[in-house]
Coordinates of C-alpha atoms in Angstrom, one line a residue:
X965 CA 65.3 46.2 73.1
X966 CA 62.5 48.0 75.3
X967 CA 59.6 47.2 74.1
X968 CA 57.2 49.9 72.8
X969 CA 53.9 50.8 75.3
X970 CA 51.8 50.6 72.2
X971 CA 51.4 48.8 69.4
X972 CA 51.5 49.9 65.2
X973 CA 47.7 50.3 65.7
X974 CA 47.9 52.6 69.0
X975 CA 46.4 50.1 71.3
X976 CA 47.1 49.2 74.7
X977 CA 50.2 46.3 74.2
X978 CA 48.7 44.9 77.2
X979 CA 45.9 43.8 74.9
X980 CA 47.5 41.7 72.7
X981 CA 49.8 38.8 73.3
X982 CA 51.6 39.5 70.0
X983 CA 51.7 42.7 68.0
X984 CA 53.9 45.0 66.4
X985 CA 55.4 48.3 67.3
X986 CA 58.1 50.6 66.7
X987 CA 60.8 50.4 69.3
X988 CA 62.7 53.3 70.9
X989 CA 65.1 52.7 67.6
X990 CA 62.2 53.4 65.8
X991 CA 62.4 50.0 63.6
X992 CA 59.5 48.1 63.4
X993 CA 59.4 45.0 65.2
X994 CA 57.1 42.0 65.8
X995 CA 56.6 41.5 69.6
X996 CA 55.3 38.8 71.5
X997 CA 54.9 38.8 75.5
X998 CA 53.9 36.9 78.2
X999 CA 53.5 37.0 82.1
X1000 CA 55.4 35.5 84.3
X1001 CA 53.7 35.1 87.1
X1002 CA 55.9 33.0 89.3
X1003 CA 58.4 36.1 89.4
X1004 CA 55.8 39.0 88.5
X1005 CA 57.0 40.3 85.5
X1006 CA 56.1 40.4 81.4
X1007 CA 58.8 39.0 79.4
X1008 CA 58.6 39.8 75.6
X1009 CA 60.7 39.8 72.4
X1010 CA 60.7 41.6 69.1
X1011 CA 62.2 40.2 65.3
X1012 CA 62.3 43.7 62.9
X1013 CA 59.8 43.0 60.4
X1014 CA 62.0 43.4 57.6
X1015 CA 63.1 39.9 58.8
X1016 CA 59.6 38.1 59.1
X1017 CA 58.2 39.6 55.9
X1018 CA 61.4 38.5 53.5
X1019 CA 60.7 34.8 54.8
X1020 CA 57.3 35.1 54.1
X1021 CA 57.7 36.8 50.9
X1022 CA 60.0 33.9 50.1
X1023 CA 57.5 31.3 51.3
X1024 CA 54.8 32.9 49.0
X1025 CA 57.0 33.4 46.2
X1026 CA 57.8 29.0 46.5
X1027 CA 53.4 28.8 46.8
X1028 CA 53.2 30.7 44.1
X1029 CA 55.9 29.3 41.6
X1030 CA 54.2 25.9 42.9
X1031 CA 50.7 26.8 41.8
X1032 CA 51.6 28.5 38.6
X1033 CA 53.7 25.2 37.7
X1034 CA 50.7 22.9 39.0
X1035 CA 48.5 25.4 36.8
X1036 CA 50.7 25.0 33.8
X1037 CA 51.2 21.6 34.3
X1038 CA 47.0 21.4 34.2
X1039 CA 46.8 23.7 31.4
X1040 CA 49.1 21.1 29.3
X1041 CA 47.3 17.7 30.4
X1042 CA 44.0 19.7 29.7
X1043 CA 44.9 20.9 25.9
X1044 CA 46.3 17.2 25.7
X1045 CA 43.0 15.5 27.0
X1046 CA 40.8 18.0 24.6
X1047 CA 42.6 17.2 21.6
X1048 CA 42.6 13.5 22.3
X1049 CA 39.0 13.7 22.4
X1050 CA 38.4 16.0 20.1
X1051 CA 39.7 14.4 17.1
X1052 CA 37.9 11.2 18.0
X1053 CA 34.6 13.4 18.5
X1054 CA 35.2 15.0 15.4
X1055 CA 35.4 11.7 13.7
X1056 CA 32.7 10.4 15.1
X1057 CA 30.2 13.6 14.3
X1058 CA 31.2 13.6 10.4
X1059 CA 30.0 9.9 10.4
X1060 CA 26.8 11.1 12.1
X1061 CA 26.7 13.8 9.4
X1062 CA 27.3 11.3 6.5
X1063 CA 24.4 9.4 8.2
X1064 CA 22.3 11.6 8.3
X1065 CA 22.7 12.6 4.6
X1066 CA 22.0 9.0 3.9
X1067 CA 25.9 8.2 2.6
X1068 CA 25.6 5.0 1.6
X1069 CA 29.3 4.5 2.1
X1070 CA 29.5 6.4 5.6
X1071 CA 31.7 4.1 8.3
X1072 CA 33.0 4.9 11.6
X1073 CA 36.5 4.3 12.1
X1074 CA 37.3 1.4 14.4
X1075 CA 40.6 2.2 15.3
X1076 CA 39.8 5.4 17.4
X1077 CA 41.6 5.1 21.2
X1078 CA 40.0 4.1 24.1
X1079 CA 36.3 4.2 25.1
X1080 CA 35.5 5.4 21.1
X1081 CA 36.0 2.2 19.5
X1082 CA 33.4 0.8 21.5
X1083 CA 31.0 4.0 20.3
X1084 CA 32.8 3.3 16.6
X1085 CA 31.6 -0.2 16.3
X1086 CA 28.1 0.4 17.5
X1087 CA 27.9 3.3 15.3
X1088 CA 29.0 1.2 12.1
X1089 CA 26.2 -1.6 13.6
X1090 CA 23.6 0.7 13.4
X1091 CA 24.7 2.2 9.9
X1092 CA 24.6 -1.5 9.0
X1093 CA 21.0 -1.7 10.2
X1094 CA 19.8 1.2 8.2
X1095 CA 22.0 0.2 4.7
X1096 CA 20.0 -3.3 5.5
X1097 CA 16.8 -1.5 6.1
X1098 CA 17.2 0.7 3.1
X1099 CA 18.3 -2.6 1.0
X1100 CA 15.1 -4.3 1.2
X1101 CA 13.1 -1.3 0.5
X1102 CA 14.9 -0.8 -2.9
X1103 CA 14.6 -4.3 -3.4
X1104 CA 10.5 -4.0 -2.4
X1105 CA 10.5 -1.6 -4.7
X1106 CA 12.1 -3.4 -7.4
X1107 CA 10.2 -6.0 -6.8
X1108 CA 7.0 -4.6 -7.5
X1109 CA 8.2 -2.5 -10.3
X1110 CA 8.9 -6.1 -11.6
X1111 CA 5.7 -7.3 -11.2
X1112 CA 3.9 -4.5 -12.1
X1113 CA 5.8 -4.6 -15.2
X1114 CA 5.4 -8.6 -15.2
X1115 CA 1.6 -7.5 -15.3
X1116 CA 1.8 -5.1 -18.3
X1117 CA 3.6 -7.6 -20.1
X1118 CA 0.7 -10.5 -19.4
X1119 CA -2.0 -7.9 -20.7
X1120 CA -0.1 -7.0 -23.6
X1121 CA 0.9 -10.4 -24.9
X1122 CA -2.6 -11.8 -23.8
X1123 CA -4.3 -9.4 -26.4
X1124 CA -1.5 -10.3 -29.1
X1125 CA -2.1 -13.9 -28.8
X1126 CA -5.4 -13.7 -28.2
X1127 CA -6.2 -11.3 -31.1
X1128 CA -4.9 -14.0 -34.2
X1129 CA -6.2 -17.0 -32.1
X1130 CA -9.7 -15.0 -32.6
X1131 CA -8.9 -15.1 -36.6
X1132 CA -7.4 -18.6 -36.6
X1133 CA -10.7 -19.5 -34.4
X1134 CA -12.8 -17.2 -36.6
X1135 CA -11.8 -18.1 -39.9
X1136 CA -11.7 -21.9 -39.2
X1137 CA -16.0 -22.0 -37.9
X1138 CA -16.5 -19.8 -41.0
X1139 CA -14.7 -22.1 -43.8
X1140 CA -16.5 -25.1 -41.8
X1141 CA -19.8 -23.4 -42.1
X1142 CA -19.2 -23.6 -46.3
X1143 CA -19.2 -26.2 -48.9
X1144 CA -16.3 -29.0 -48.0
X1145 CA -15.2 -32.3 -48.8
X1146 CA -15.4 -34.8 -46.7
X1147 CA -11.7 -34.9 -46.4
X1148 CA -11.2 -31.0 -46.1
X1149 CA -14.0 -30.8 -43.3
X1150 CA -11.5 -33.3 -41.3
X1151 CA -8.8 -31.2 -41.8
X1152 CA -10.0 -27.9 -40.8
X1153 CA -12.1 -29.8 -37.9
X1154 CA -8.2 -31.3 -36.5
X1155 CA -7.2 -27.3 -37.1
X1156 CA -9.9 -26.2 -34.7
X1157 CA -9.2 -28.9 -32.3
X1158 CA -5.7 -28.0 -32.3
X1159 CA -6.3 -24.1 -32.4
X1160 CA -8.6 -24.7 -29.4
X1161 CA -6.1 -27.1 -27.4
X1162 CA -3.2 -24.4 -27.7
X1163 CA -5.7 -21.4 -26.5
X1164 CA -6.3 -23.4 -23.7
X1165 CA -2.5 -24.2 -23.1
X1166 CA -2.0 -20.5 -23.4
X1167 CA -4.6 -19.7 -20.9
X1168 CA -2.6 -22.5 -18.4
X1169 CA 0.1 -20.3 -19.1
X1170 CA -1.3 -16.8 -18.8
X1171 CA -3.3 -17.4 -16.1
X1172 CA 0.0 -19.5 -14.2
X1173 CA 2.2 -16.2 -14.8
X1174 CA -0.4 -13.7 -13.6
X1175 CA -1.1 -15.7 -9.8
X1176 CA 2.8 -15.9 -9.7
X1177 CA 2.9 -11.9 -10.4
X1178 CA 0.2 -11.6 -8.0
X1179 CA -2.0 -10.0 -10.5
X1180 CA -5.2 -12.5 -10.7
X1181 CA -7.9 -11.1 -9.2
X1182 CA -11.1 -13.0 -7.5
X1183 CA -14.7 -11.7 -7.5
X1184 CA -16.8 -12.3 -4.6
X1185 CA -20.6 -12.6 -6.0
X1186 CA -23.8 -14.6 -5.5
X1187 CA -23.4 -17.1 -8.0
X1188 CA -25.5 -20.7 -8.7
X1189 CA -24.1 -23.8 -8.4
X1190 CA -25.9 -26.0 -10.6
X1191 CA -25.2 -23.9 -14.0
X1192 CA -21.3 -24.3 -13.2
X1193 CA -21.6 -28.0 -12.3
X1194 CA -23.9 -28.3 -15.7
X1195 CA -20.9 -26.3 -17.8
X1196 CA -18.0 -28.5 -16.0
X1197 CA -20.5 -31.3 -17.4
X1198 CA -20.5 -29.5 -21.1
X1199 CA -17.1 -29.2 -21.3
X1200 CA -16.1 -33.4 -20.5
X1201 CA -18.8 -35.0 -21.5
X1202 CA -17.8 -35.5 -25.4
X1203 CA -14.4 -36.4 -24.2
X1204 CA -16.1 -39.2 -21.7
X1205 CA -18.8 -40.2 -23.9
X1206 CA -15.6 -40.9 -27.1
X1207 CA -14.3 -43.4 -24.1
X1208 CA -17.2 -44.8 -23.0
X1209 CA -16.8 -43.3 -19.1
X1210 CA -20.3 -42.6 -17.0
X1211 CA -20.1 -39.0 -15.7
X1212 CA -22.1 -39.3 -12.3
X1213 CA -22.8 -35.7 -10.2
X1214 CA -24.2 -36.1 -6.7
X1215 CA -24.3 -32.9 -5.3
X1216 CA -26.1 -33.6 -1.7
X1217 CA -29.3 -31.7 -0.4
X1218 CA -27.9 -29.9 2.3
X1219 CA -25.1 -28.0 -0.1
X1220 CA -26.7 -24.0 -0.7
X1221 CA -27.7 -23.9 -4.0
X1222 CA -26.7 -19.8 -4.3
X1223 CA -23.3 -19.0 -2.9
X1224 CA -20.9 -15.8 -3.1
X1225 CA -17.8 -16.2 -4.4
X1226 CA -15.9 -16.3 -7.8
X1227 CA -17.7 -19.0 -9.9
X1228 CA -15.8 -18.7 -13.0
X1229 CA -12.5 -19.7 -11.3
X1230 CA -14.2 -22.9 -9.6
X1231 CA -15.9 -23.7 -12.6
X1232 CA -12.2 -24.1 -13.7
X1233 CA -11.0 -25.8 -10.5
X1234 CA -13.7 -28.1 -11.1
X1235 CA -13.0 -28.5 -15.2
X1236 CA -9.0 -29.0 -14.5
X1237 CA -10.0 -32.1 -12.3
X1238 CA -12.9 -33.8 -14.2
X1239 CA -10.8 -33.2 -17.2
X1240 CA -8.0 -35.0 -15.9
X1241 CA -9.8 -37.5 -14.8
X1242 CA -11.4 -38.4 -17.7
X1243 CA -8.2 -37.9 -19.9
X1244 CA -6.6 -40.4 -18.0
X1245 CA -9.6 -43.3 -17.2
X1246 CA -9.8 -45.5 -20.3
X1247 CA -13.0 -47.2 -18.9
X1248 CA -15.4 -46.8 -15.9
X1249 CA -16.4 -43.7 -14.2
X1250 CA -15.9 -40.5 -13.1
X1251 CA -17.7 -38.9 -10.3
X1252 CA -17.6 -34.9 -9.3
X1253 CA -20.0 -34.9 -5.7
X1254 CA -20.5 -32.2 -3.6
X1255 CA -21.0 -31.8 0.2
X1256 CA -21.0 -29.7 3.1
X1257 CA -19.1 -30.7 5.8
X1258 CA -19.8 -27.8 8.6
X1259 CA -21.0 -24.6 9.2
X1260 CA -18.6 -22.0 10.0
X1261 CA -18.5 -19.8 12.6
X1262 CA -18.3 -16.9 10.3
X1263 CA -21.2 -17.7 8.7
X1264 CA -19.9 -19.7 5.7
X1265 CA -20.4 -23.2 4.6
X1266 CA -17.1 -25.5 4.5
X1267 CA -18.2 -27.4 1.1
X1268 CA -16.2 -30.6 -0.2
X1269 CA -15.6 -31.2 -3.7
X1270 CA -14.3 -34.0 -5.0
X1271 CA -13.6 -35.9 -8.5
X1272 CA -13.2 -39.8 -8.1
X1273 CA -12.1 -42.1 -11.1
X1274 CA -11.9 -45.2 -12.0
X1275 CA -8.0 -45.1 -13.9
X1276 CA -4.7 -46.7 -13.1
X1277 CA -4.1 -44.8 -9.8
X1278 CA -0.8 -43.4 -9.1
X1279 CA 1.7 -44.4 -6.3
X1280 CA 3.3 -42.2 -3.3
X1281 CA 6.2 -40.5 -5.3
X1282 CA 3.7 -39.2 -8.1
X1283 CA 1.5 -37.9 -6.1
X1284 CA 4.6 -35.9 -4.4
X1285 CA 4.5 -34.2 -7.8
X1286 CA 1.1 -33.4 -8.4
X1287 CA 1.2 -29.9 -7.7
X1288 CA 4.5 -29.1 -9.2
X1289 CA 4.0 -26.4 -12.0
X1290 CA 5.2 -28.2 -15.3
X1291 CA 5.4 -32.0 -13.7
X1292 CA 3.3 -34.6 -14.1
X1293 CA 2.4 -37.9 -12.1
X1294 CA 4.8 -40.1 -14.8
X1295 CA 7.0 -38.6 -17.8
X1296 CA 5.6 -41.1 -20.0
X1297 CA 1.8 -39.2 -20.0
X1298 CA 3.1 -36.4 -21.5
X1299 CA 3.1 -38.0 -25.2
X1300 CA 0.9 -40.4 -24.4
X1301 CA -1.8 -37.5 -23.4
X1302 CA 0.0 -34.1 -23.9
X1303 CA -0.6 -31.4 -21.5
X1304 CA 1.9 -28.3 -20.0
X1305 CA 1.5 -30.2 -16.6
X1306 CA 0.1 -26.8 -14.9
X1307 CA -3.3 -27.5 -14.9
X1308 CA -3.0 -29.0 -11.1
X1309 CA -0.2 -26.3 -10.0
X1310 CA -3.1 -23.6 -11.5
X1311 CA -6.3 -25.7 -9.5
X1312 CA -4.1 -25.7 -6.2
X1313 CA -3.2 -21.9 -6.1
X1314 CA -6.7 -20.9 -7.3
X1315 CA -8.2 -23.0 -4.1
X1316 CA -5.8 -21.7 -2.4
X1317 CA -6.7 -17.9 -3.2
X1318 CA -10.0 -18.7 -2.3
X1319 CA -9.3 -19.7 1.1
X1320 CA -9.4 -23.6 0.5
X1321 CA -7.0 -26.9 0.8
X1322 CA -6.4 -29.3 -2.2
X1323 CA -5.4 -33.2 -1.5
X1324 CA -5.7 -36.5 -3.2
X1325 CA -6.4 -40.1 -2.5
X1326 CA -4.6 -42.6 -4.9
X1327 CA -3.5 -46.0 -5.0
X1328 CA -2.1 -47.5 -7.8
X1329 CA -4.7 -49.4 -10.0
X1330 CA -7.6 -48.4 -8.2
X1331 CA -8.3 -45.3 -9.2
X1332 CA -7.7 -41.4 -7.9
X1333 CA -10.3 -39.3 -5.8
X1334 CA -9.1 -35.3 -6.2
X1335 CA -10.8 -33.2 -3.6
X1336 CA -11.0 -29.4 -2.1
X1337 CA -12.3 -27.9 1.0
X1338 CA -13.7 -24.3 0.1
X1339 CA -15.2 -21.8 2.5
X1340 CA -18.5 -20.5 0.7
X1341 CA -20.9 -18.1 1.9
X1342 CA -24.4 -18.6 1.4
X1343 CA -26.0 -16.3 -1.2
X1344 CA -29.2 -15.0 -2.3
X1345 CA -31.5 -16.1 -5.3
X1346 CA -32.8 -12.8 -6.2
X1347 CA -29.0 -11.2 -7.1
X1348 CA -27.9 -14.0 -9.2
X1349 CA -27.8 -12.7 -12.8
X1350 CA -27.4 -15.2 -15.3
X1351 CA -24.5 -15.1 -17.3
X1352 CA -23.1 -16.8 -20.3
X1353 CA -18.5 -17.6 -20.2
X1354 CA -16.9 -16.7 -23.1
X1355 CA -14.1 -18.9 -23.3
X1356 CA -13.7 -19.1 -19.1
X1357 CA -14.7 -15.1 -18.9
X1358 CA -18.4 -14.2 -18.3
X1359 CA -20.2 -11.9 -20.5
X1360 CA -22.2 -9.6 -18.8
X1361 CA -25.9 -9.2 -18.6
X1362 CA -25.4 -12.1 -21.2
X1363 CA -29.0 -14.6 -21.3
X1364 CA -28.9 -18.2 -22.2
X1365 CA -30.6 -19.3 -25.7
X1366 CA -34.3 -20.3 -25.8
X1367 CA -35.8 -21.9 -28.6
X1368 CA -38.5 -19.4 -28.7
X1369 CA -36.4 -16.6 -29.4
X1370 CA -33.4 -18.3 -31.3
X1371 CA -33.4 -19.8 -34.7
X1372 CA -30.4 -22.8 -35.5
X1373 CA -28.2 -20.7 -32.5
X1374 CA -29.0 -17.2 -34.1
X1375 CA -31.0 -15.0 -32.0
X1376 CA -33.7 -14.0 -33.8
X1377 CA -33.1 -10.5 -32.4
X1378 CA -29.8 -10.3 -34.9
X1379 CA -31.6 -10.7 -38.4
X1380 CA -31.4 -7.1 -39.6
X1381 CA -29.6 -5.8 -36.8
X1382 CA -28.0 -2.3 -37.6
X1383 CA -24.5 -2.8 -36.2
X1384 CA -21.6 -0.9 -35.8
X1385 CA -18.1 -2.9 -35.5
X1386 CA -15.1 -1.0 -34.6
X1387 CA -12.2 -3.1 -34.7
X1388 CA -9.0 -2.1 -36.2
X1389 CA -7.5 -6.0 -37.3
X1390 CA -8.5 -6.4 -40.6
X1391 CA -8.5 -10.4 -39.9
X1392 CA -10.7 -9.8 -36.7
X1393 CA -12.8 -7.9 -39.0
X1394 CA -13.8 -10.5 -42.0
X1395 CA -14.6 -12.8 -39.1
X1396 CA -16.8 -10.6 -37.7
X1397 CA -18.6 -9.1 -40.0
X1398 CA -18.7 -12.8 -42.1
X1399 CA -20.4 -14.2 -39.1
X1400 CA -22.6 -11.4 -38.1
X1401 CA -23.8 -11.0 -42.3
X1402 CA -23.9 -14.5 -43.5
X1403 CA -24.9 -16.2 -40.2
X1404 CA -26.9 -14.0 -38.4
X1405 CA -27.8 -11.8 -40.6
X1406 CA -27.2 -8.6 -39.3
X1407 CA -26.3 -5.5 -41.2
X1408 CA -22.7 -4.3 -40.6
X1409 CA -21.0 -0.8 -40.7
X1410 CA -16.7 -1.0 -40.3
X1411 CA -14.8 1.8 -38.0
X1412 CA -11.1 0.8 -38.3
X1413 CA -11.1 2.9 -34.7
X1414 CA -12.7 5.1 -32.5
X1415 CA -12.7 8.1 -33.8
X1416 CA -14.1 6.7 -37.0
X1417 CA -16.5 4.8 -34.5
X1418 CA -17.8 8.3 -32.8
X1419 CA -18.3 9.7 -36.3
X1420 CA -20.3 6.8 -37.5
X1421 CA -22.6 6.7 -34.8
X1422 CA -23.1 10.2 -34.9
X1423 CA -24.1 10.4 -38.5
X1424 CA -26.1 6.9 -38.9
X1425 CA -28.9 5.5 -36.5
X1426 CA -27.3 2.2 -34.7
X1427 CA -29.1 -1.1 -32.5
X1428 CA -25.8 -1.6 -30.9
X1429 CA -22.2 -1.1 -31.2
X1430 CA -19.3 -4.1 -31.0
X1431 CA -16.3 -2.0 -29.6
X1432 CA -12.6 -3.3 -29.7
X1433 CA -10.9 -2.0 -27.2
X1434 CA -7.8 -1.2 -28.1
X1435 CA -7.5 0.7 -31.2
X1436 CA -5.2 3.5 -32.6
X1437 CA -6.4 7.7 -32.8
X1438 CA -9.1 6.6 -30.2
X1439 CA -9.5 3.5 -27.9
X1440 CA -12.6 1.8 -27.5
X1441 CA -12.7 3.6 -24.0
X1442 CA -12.2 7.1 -25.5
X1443 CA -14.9 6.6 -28.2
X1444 CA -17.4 4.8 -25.2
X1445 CA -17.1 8.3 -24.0
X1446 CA -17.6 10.1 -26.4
X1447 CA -20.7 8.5 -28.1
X1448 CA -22.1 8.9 -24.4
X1449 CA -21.9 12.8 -25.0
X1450 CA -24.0 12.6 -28.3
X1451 CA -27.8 13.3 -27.5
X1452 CA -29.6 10.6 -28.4
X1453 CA -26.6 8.1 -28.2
X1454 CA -26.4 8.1 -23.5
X1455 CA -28.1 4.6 -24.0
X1456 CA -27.0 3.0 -27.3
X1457 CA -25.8 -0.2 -26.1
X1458 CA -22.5 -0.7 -26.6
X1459 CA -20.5 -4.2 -26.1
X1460 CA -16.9 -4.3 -25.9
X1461 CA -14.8 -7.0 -27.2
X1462 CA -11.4 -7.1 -27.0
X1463 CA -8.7 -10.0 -26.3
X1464 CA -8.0 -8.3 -23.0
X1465 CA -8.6 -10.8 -20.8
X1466 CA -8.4 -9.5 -17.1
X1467 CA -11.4 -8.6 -14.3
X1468 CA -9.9 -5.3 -14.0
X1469 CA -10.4 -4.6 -17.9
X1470 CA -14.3 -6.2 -17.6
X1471 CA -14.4 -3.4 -14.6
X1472 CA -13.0 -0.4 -16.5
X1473 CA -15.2 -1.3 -19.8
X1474 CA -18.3 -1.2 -17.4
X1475 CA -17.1 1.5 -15.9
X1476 CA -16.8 3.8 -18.9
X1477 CA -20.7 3.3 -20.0
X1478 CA -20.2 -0.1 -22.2
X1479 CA -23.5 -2.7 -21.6
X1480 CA -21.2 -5.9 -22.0
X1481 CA -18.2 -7.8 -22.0
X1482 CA -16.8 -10.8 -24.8
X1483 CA -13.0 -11.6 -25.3
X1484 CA -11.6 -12.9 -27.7
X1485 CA -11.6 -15.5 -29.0
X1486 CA -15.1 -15.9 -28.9
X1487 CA -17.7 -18.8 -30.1
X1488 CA -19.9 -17.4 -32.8
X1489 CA -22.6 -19.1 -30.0
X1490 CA -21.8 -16.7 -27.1
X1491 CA -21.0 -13.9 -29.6
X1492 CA -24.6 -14.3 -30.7
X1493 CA -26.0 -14.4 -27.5
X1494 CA -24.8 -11.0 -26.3
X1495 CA -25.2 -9.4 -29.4
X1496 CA -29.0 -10.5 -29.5
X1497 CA -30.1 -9.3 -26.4
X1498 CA -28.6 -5.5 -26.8
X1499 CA -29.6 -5.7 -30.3
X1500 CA -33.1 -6.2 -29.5
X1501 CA -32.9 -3.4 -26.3
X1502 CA -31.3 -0.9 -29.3
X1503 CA -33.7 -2.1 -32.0
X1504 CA -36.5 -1.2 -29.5
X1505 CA -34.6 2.5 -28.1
X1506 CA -33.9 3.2 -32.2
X1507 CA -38.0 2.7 -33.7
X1508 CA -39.7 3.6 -30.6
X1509 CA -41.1 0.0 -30.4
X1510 CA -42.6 -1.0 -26.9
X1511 CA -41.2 -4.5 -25.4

């Protein structure tokens, strides 16, 4: 074929080495031409396009039956690879869900493929982590719903016992106080040494129960030492001088005679020990000293007590025991000289709540020395107030007897007294008003509660009030209130008693406008006592009278 002069786009052919052109047949054709300059001429050659394009149309048609079969082929792994992970996904988001909504039974499966088992079992770890979590804060809370409950229950049965040991207490010092027999008088006297004996087992007790519930509480006030060495004294001394025993104290110069902390419960630290001692020396002595072994860099003093007797000692293995609630030192002692075996158990935790360390020295047959280190600030003279205990709780604003003022143990204060008893026990109330009448002498108006109470002192002019606490209609609490909104009545004194027998009970009758504090059972002594100062403050607000 000639080949065309010009190509499809009308240029020169010379221009190009390859192009395309219409031929003189008029069929399209793709050239290509080259010189050859050896002979010099152009040598060229044409293929009809029809030719070219069906081999390219068939090449393109193979590309693109290849890329839609590679695309397909992609499209299938791709739906494959999505729902593989998208049900292990979706398993492991409705776990996260359930987590979230705090399902306690929410688990991630383990068995999921691959890489999601890993993500499974760390899931389930951490759901484990936050079941364990949530565990011990329902069991927290159980647990102080248990001891708060534990604590409502020591309040409640320490007012029920406490109320008909008051009567049984009560009733015995009255029936003492009349015309007995020889014979009778030693009856009711073994009834009151008994009756006293089991209050001060249930005391152990109580007070055993409330450190375990976590519900004693300590007060930190200026308080002097001699008075609760001299009471420790008091309370032993009969015991020692029945056995013949010496009681020595040594208490050495350098010890702070004012110091803050809670003096009724080392008073009974102190009373625990020397009353062991003595209980268990049948001859010899017994010897409480204290000392003060440093000064602390706080400020306090780091005191030593400690209790030495002369009784049969006790070897290795029973002293092991010592501090065991309900164990003593040898079975055998328990008939021999009775006891609940908590009185140690109760010294060691009270030390212990006071910041302090209890040990003993013993060998066998030469005697026992009992001793406690007790951090003690030192306090000041001028905020001491004196106080009187009421069988191991302090009255408040209580004074101590002089024979000036007090006639055979009766404030003089008390004889004619106007007061008001509210107390809703009708035992509790003969052994009141029996003492207050025919011992002291006093004048007594009944409220079986407090509304009666409020009315009374309303209608009648009063020296003081003697308040039960609880009571139906009205509580002593309710009626303190009330008679507070009476003119006239904002500074009638008003004493509670009540067989409630806890500091924060002391702190809510104070708290509510009453002057002072007894529990029951009380002495007729330290009822008197109380009663006679605020009778002679309300004697002195009802007449006019100037001190």
């Amino acid at each position: 074929q000639t080949v065309p002069r010009e190509t499809r786009d009308k240029e020169p052919r010379a221009t190009k080495p390859q192009f395309i052109g219409a031929g003189p047949d008029g069929i399209e054709r793709l050239y290509a031409q080259s010189w050859l300059t050896h002979y010099g001429l152009r040598a060229g050659a044409g293929v009809p396009m029809t030719t070219v394009v069906a081999k390219s149309e068939m090449g393109l048609r193979r590309s693109l039956f290849t890329t839609a079969c590679v695309a397909l082929l992609a499209l299938a792994v791709a739906v494959w690879a999505a729902r593989r992970l998208a049900a292990p996904l979706h398993s492991l988001g409705k776990t996260a869900r359930a987590l979230g909504a705090a399902d306690p039974g929410a688990r991630a499966d383990e068995r999921l493929p691959g890489e999601f088992r890993p993500l499974a079992i760390e899931f389930n770890r951490m759901i484990d982590a936050r079941n364990a979590v949530e565990s011990s804060r329902r069991a927290q809370a159980a647990a102080e719903a248990a001891n708060h409950a534990k604590g409502q229950f020591l309040a409640h049965m320490s007012h029920e016992i406490r109320t008909p040991m008051n009567a049984i207490l009560g009733l015995t010092d009255l029936t003492l106080r009349s015309s007995l027999t020889d014979e009778q008088r030693r009856y009711l006297g073994q009834v009151q040494m008994a009756a006293t004996s089991l209050l001060g087992i249930i005391n152990d007790i109580l007070d055993f129960s409330k450190i375990e519930a976590g519900k004693l509480e300590l007060e930190a006030r200026d308080f002097t030492l001699a008075p609760v060495l001299e009471r420790v004294r008091s309370v032993v001394s009969l015991k020692a001088q029945d056995k013949g025993l010496a009681l020595v104290w040594q208490v050495e110069p350098d010890v702070p005679p004012v110091l803050v902390g809670d003096a009724l419960r080392l008073e009974q630290a102190l009373i625990n020990l020397c009353s062991n001692a003595v209980k268990f020396t049948d001859h010899g002595e017994v010897v409480l000293r204290v000392q003060k072994l440093a000064s602390l860099p706080d400020g306090r003093n780091m005191l030593h007590f400690s209790v030495r007797d002369t009784g049969p000692g006790l070897s290795p293995e029973q002293v092991a025991a010592l501090f065991t609630p309900f164990t003593q030192g040898d079975p055998s002692t328990t008939r021999q000289y009775g006891g609940t075996g908590l009185g140690l158990a109760i010294t060691r935790q009270l030390i212990e709540m006071m910041g302090g360390s209890i040990g003993v020295h013993s060998t066998p047959e030469h005697g026992s020395e009992f001793y406690f280190k007790l951090p003690l600030a030192t306090g000041r003279h001028e905020s001491v107030e004196p106080h009187v205990p009421v069988h191991g709780h302090a009255a408040d604003d209580a004074v101590g007897q002089g024979s000036s003022w007090a006639v055979n143990g009766v404030p003089a204060a008390l004889k004619g007294a106007r007061i008001l008893l509210a107390e809703d026990n009708e035992l509790n109330r003969i052994v009141a008003t029996d003492l207050l009448t025919h011992v002291a002498g006093a004048h007594i108006s009944i409220a079986r509660n407090g509304e009666e109470a409020v009315a009374a002192a309303s209608e009648a002019p009063f020296d003081l009030v003697l308040m039960d606490v609880q009571m139906p209609v009205m509580d002593g609490y309710q009626a303190t209130l009330a008679i507070r909104q009476v003119p006239g009545l904002r500074d009638l004194p008003i004493i509670a008693m009540t067989a409630h027998a806890m500091q924060r009970d002391r702190d809510q009758c104070l708290a509510v406008g009453m002057n002072g504090y007894v529990t029951k059972p009380f002495e007729p002594a330290e009822l008197f006592t109380v009663l006679g100062k605020w009778a002679a403050v309300g004697r002195r607000l009802r007449t006019g009278e100037t001190p």
